[in-house]
Coordinates of C-alpha atoms and ligand atoms in Angstrom, one line a residue:
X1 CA 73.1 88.2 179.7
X2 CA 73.7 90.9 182.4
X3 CA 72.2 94.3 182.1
X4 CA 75.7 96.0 181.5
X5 CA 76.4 93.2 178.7
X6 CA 73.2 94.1 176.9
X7 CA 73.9 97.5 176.9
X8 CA 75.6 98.7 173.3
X9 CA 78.4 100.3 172.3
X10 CA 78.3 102.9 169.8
X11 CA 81.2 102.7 167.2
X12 CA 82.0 105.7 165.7
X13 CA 83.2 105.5 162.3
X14 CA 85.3 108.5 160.4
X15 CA 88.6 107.9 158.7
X16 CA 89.1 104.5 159.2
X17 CA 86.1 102.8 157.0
X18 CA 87.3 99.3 157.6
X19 CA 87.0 96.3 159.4
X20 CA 90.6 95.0 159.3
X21 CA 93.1 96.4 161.4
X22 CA 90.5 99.1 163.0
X23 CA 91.5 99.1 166.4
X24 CA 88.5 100.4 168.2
X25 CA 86.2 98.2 166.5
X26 CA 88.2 95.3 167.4
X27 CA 87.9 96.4 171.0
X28 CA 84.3 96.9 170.6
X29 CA 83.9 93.4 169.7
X30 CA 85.9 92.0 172.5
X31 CA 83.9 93.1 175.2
X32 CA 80.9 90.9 173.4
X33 CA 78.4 93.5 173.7
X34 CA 76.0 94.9 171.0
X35 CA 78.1 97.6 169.0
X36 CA 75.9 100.2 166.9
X37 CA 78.7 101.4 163.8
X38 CA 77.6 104.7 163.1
X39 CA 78.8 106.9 160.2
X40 CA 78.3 111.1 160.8
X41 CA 78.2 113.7 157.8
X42 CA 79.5 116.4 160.0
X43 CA 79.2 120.2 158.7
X44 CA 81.9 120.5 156.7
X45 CA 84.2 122.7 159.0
X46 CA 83.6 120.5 161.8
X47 CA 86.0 118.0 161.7
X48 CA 86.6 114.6 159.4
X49 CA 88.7 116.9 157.6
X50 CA 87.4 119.3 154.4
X51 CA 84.7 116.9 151.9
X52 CA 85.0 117.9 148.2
X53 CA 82.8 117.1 145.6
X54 CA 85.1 114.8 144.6
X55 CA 86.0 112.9 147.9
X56 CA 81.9 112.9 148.5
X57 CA 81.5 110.8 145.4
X58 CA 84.2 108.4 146.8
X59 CA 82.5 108.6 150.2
X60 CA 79.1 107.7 148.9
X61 CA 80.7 104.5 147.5
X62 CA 82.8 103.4 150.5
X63 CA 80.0 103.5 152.8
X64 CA 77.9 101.5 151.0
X65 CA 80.6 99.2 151.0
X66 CA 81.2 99.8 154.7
X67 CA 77.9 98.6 155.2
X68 CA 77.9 95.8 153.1
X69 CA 80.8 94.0 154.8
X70 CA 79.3 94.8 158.6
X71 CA 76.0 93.0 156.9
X72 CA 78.3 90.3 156.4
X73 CA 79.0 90.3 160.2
X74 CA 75.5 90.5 161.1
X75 CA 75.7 94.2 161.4
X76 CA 74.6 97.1 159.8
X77 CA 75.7 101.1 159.5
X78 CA 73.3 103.5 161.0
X79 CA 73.8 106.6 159.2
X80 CA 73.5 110.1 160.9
X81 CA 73.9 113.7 159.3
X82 CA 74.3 117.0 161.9
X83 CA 77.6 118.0 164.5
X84 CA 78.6 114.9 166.5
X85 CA 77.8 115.8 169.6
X86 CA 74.0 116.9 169.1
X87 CA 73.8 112.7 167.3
X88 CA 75.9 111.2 169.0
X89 CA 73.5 112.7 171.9
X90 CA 70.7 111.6 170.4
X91 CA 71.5 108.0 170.0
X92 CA 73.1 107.5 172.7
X93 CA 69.4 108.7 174.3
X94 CA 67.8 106.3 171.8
X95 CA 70.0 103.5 172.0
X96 CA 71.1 103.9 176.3
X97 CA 74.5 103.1 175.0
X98 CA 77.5 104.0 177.8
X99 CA 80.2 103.5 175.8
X100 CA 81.4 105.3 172.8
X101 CA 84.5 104.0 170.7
X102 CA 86.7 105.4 167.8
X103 CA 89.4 105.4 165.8
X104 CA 91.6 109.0 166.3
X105 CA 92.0 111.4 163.7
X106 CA 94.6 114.4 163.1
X107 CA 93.2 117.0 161.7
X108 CA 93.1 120.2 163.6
X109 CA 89.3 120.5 163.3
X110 CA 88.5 116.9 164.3
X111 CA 90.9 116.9 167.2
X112 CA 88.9 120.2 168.3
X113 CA 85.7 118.4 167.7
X114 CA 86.7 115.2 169.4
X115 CA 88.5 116.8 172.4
X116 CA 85.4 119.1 173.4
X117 CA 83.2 115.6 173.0
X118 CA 85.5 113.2 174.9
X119 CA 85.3 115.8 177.8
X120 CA 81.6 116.1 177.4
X121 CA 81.1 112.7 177.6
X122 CA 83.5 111.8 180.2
X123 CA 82.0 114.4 182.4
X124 CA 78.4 112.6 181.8
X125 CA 79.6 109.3 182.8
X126 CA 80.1 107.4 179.6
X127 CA 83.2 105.7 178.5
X128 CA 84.7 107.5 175.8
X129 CA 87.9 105.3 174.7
X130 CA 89.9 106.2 171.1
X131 CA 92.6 104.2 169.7
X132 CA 95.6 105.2 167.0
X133 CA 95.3 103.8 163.5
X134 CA 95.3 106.8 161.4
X135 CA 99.1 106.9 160.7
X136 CA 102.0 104.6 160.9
X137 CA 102.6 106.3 164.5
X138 CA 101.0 109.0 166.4
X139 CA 101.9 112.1 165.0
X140 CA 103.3 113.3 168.4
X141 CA 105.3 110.7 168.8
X142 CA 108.2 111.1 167.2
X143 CA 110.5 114.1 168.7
X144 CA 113.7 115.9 167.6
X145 CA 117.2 115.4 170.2
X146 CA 115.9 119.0 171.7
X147 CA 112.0 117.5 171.8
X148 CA 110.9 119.5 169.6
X149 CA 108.8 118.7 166.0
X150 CA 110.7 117.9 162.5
X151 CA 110.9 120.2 160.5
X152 CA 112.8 118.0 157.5
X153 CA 111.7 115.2 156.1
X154 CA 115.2 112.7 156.3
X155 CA 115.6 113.1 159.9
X156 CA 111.8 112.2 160.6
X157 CA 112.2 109.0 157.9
X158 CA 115.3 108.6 160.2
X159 CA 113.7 108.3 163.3
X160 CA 110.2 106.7 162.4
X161 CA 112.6 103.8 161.0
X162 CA 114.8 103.3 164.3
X163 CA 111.6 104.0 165.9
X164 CA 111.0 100.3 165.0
X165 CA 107.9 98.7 163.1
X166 CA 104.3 99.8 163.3
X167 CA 101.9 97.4 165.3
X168 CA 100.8 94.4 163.2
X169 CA 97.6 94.6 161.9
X170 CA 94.5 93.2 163.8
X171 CA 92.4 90.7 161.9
X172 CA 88.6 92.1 160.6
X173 CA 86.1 90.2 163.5
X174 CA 83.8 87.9 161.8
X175 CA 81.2 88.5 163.8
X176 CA 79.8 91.8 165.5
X177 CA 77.1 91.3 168.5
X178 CA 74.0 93.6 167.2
X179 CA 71.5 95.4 169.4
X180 CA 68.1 93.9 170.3
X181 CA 66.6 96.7 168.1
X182 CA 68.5 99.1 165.4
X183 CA 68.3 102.7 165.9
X184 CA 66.8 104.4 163.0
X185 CA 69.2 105.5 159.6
X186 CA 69.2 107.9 157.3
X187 CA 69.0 107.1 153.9
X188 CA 72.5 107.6 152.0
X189 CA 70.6 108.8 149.0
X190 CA 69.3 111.5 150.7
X191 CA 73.0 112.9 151.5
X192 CA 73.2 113.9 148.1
X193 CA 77.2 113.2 147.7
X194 CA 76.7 111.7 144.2
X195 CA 77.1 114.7 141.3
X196 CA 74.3 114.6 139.0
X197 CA 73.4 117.4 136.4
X198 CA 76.1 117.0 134.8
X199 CA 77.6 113.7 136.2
X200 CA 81.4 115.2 136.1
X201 CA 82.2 111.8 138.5
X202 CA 80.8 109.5 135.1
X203 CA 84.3 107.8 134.6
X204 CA 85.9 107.4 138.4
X205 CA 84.1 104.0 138.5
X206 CA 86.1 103.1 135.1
X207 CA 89.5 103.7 137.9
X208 CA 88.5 102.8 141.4
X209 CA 86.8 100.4 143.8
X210 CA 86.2 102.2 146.8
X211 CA 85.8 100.2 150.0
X212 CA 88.5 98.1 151.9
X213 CA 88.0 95.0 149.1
X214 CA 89.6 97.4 146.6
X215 CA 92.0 98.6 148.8
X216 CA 93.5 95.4 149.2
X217 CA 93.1 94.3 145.6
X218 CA 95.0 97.6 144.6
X219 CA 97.6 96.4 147.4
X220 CA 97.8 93.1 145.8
X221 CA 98.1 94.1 142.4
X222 CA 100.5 97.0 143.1
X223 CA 102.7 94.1 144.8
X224 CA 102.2 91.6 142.2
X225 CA 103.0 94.3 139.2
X226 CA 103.7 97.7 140.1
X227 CA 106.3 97.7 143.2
X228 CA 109.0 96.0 141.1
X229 CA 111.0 99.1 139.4
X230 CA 109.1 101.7 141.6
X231 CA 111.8 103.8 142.5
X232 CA 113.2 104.2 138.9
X233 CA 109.6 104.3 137.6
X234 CA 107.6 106.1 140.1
X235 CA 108.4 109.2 138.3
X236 CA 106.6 108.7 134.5
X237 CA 102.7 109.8 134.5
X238 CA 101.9 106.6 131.7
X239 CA 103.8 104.2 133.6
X240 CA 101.2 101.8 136.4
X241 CA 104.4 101.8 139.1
X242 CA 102.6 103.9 141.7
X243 CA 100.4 102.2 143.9
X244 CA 97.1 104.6 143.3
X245 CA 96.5 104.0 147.4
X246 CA 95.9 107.0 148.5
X247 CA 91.9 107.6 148.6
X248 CA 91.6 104.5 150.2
X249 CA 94.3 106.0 153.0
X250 CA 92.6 108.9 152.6
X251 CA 89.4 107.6 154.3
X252 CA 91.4 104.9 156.3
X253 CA 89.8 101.4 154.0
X254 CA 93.3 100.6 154.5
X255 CA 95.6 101.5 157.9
X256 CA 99.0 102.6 156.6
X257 CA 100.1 99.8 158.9
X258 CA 98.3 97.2 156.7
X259 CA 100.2 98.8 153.9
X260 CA 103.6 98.3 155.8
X261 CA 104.0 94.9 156.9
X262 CA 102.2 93.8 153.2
X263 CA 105.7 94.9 151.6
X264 CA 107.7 92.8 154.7
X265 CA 109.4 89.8 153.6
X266 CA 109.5 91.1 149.9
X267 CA 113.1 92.2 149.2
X268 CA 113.8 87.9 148.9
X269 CA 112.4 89.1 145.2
X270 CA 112.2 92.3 144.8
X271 CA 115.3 94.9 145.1
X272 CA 115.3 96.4 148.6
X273 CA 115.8 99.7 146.8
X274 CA 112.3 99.7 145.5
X275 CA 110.4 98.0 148.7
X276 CA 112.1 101.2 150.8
X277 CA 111.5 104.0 148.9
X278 CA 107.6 103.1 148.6
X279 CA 108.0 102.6 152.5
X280 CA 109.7 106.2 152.4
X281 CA 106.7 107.4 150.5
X282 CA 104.4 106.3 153.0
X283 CA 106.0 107.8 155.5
X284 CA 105.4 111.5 153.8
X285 CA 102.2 111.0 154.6
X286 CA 102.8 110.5 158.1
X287 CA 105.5 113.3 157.9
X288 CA 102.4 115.7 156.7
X289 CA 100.1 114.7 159.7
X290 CA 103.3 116.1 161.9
X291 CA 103.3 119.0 160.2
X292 CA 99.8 119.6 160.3
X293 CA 99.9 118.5 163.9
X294 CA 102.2 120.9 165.2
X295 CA 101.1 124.2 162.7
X296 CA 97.4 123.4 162.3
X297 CA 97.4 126.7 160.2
X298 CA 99.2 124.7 157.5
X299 CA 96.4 125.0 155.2
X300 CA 96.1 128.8 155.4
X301 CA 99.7 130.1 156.4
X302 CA 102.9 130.0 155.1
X303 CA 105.1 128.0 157.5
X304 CA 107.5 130.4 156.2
X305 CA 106.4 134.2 157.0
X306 CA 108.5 135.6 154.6
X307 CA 106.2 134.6 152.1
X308 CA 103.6 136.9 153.5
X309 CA 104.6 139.7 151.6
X310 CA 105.1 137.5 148.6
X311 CA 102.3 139.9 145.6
X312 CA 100.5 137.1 144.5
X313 CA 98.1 137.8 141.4
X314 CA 94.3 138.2 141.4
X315 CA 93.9 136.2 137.8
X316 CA 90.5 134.9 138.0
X317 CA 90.7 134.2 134.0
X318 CA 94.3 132.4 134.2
X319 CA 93.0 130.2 137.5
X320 CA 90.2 129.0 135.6
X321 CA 92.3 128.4 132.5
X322 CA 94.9 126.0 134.9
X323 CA 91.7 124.3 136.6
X324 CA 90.3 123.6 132.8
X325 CA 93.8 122.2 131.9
X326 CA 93.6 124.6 129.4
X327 CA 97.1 126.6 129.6
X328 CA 98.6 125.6 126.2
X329 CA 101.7 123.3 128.3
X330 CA 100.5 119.8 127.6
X331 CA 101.7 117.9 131.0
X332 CA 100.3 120.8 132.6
X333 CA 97.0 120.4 130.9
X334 CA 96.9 116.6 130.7
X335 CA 97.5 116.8 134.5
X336 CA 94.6 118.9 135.1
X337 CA 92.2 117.1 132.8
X338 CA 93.5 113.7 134.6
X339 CA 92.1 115.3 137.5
X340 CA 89.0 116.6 136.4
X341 CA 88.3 112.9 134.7
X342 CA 89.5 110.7 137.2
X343 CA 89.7 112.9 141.1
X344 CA 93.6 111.6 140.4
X345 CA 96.8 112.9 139.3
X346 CA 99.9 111.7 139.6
X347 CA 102.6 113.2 141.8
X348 CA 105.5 113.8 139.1
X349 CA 102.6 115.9 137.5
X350 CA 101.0 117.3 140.6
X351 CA 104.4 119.0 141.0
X352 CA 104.8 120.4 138.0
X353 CA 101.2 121.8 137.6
X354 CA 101.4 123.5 141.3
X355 CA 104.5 124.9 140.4
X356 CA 102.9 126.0 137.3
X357 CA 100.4 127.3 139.2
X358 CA 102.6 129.6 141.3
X359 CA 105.5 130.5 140.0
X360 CA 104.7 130.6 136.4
X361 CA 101.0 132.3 137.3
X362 CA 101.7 134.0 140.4
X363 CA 98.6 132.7 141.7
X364 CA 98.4 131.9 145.5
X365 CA 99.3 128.4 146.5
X366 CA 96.2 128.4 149.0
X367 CA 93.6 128.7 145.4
X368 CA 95.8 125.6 144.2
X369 CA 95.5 124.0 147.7
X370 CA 91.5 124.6 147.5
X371 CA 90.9 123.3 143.8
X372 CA 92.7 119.9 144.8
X373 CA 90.4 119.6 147.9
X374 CA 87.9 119.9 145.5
X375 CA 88.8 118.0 142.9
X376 CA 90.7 115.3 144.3
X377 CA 89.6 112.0 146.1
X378 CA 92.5 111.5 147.8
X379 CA 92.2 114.9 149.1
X380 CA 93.6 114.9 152.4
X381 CA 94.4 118.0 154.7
X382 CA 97.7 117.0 155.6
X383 CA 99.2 115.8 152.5
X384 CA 97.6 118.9 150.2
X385 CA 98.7 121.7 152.4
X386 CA 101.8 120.1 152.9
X387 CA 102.7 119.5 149.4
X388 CA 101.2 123.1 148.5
X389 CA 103.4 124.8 150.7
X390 CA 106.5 122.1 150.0
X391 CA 106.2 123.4 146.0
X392 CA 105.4 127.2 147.0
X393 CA 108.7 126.9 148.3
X394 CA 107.0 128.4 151.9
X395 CA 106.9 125.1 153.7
X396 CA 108.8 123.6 156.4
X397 CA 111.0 121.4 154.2
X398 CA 110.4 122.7 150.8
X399 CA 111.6 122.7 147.7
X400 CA 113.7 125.9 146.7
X401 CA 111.6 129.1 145.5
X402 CA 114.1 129.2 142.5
X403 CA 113.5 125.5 141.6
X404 CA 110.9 126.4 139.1
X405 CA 109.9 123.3 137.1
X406 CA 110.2 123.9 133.3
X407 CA 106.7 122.0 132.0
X408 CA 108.2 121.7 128.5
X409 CA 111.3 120.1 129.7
X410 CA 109.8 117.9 132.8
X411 CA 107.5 116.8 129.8
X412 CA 110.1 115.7 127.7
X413 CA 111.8 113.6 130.4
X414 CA 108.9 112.3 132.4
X415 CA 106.6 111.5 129.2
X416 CA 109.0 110.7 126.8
X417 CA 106.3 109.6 123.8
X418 CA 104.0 111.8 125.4
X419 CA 101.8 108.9 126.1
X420 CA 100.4 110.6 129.0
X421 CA 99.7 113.9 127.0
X422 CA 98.1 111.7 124.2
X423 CA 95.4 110.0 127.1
X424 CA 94.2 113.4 128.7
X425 CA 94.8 115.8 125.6
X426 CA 93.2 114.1 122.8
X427 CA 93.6 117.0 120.6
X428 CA 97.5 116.8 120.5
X429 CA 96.9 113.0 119.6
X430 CA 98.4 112.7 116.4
X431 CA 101.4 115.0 117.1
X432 CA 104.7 114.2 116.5
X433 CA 106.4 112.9 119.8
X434 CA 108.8 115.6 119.4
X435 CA 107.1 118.3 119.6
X436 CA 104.2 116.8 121.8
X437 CA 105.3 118.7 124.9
X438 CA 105.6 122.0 122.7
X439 CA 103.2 122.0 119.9
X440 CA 103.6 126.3 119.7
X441 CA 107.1 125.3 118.1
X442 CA 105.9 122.3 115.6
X443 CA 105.6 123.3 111.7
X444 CA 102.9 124.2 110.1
X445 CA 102.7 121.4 108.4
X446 CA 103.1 118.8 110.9
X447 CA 100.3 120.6 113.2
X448 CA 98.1 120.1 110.1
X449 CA 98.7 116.7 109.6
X450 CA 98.0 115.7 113.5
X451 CA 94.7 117.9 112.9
X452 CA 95.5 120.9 115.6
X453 CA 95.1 124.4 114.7
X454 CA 96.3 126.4 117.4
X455 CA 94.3 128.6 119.3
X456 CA 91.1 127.1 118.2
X457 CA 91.7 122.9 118.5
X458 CA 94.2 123.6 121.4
X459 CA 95.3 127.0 123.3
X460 CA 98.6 129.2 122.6
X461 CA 100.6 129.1 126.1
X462 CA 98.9 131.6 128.4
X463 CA 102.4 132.7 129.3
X464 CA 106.0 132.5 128.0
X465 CA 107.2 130.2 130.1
X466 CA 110.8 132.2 130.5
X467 CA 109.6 135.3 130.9
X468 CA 106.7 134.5 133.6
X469 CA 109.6 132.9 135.5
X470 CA 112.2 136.0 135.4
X471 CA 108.9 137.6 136.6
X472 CA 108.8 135.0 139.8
X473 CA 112.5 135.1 140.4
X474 CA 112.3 138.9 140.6
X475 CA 109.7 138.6 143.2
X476 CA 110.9 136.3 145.5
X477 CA 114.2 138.2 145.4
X478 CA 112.5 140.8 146.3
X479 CA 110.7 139.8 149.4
X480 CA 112.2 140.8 152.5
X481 CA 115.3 139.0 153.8
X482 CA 114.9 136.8 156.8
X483 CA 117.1 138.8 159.8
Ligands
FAD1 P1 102.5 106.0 145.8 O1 103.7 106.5 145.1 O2 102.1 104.6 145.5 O3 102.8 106.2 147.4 C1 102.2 105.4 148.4 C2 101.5 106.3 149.4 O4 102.4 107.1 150.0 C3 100.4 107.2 148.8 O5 99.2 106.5 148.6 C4 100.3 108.3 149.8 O6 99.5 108.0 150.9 C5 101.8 108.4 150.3 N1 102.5 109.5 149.6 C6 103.2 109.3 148.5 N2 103.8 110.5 148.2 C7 103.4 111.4 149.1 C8 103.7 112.8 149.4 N3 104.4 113.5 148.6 N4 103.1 113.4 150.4 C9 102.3 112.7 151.3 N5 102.0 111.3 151.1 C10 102.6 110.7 150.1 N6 98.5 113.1 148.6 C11 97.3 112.8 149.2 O7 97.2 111.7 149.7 N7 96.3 113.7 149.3 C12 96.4 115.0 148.8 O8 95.5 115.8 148.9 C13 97.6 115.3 148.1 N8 97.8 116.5 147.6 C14 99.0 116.8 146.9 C15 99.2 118.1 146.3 C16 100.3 118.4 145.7 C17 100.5 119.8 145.1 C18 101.4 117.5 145.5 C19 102.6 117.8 144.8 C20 101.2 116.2 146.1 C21 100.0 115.9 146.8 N9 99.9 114.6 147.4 C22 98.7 114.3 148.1 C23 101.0 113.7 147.5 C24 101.1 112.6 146.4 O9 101.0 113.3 145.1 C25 100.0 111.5 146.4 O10 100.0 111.0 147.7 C26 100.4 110.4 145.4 O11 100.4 110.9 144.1 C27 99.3 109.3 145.5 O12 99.5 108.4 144.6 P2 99.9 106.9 144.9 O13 99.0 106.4 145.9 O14 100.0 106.2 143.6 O15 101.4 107.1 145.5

């Protein structure tokens, strides 16, 4: 070997913990030099998008699993902790590697981070080369007739679909050239991403496998079981037709792409009907990253400015009531217990409890925005603030203001039984499926029977759910008119 073909590449590993369809790593291996995979706990404001407590639980996992499957291909994961340039610095110093690879990502703080470094580095002589992978297509890609961003969802599903398919995905490389010697690693113990007094993340493992092998068992599954009726079904909270992909999307086990060209070919036996609208589902996700891409203040902002002057409430008592799933409105309590249990929810109820949230509370999307990050393992900063501001009613393609979701009624139709309510509430159990979704209205008798004694086994609604939403409607009508 040459000097230059002993000299190693340094893989840089963020959003895209995988070995199939990863782009630079595939490029990495080509050249046939050593490749050193690192993985870097940035600060938290400094790009890789926001960590929550839940989302570190789920990290801590996939990068074990990360490294397990490079030790398969004779590699390894050196892990680093610190802002990217200072370690990538170091081992490139350590290591007298001259080329560093990775896979882009699109939020506004790791573009910032990854622009200032590619210049850096350039301007030092290395080769700095990134490669898409994140999203179905770049998110600058697509452009309005006047070249501007979407601002509604159809027309962007529109144009990513005549924009024609997403590159195929590239085959994991069995075999990854390592250095002569391994730079040093921290120990992933020492990161601390695991809770432990108390161990709020005990029953995750009973839901997910993270790492790309259970991303593409939930693929498989979700194909063999749940795609088939997805579009009627998609909708009910007790029903396994949603795919539960996104924390593996979230940090990139499995490319969108991947996703994609899995569900080609599959409308020979499934109806079309459900094989596009999961497609179309997908494709919010890149839709978000657009968003986000061109109005990185999505997270803190209202797209729409008229909701600046919109008089949110300072309600400490009622936030921490909605983030204990402890409002008295079943679904809306069931949702937030789903997430406190599992770091999931599903969307129908996501919907209704950020609604809930906002309009029935008057609490600020943004403290809803900032418990999901927390809570969540998909968490994801396009998708959240995206969704946030979509059911604030403030985003760029939003839902109505005065489409304010009624959680006894979206109850009733999305959890008919109120099998859903039943999993997360135990307490409403035994209830009657009638009154399930309003227990305040059940007879005496038949609350005694199912054991709940309201206001002591399970809460009296924190607000009346008509009067709290004249309140809303009287607030939004109030905010200024748009000239
Ligand atoms: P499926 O129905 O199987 O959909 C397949 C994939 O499409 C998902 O995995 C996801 O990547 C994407 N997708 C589906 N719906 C949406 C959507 N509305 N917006 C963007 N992408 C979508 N999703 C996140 O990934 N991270 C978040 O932080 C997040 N926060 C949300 C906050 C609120 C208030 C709401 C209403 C929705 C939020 N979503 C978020 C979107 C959506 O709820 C989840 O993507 C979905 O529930 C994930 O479940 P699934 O994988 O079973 O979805």
């Amino acid at each position: 070997m040459t000097n230059s073909e002993s000299t190693p590449i340094i893989l840089w590993f963020r959003k895209d913990l995988r070995l199939e369809d990863n782009a630079a790593l595939a490029c990495a291996a080509e050249c046939g030099r050593p490749i050193i995979p690192v993985y870097i706990l940035e600060p938290r404001e400094a790009g890789n998008g926001p960590l929550g407590a839940a989302q570190a639980w789920w990290l801590h996992h996939a990068l074990q699993a990360l490294h397990r499957a490079l030790e398969q291909a004779g590699s390894r994961l050196i892990l680093r902790r610190g802002p990217a340039d200072a370690v990538l610095g170091a081992l490139i110093a350590e290591t007298a590697a001259d080329r560093v690879f990775w896979n882009r990502r699109y939020d506004p703080a790791g573009i910032a981070v990854d622009s200032a470094l590619k210049e850096e580095m350039t301007r030092s002589g290395l080769t700095v080369r990134s490669f898409a992978g994140q999203l179905l297509h770049e998110p600058s890609r697509l452009k309005t007739g006047a070249g501007g961003p979407y601002r509604v969802y159809t027309p962007f599903w529109r144009a990513l679909e005549a924009s024609g398919e997403p590159a195929e995905p590239i085959p994991a490389p069995t075999r990854l050239a390592a250095p002569d010697s391994w730079p040093a690693s921290e120990r992933l113990e020492t990161w601390r991403l695991l809770p432990t007094k108390p161990d709020w993340a005990e029953a995750f493992s009973t839901v997910w496998t993270p790492g790309e092998a259970g991303a593409r068992q939930r693929l498989e599954d979700f194909i063999d079981t749940g795609l088939s009726g997805y579009k009627a079904r998609r909708d009910y909270p007790a029903l396994p037709h949603t795919s539960m992909l996104s924390p593996h999307l979230a940090l990139g086990e499995i490319s969108p792409a991947t996703v994609w060209h899995a569900t080609r070919g599959l409308t020979e036996r499934l109806a079309a009907e459900d094989v596009i609208h999961f497609r179309k589902e997908l494709a919010w996700r890149d839709f978000s990253y657009h968003l986000l891409y061109h109005f990185p203040e999505l997270d803190t902002k209202n797209w729409n400015e008229r909701f600046d002057a919109f008089p949110w409430q300072d309600a400490p008592d009622l936030l921490e009531r909605w983030q204990r799933g402890q409002t008295g409105y079943p679904i809306v309590d069931a949702g937030m217990r789903q997430l406190w249990r599992t770091g999931f929810m599903h969307n129908r109820v996501r919907m209704i409890v950020a609604s809930f949230l906002i309009k029935n509370l008057m609490i600020d999307w943004r403290e809803g925005e900032r418990w999901f990050r927390d809570t969540l393992v998909d968490a994801d900063p396009a998708s959240n603030a995206a969704s946030w501001q979509w059911v604030a009613g403030s985003g760029a393609d939003a839902a109505p203001f005065f489409r304010i979701f009624n959680p006894i009624s979206q109850g009733e139709k999305f959890d008919v039984n109120g099998d859903y309510v039943r999993a997360f509430v135990p307490e409403l159990a035994k209830l009657d499926a009638a009154f399930i979704h309003r227990p305040f209205e059940a007879p005496p008798a038949l609350l005694a029977a199912a054991g709940v004694k309201l206001g002591e086994t399970y809460p009296l609604p924190i607000v009346d759910h008509k009067a709290a939403r004249n309140r809303a409607m009287a607030a939004y009508q109030a905010l200024p008119r748009p000239d």
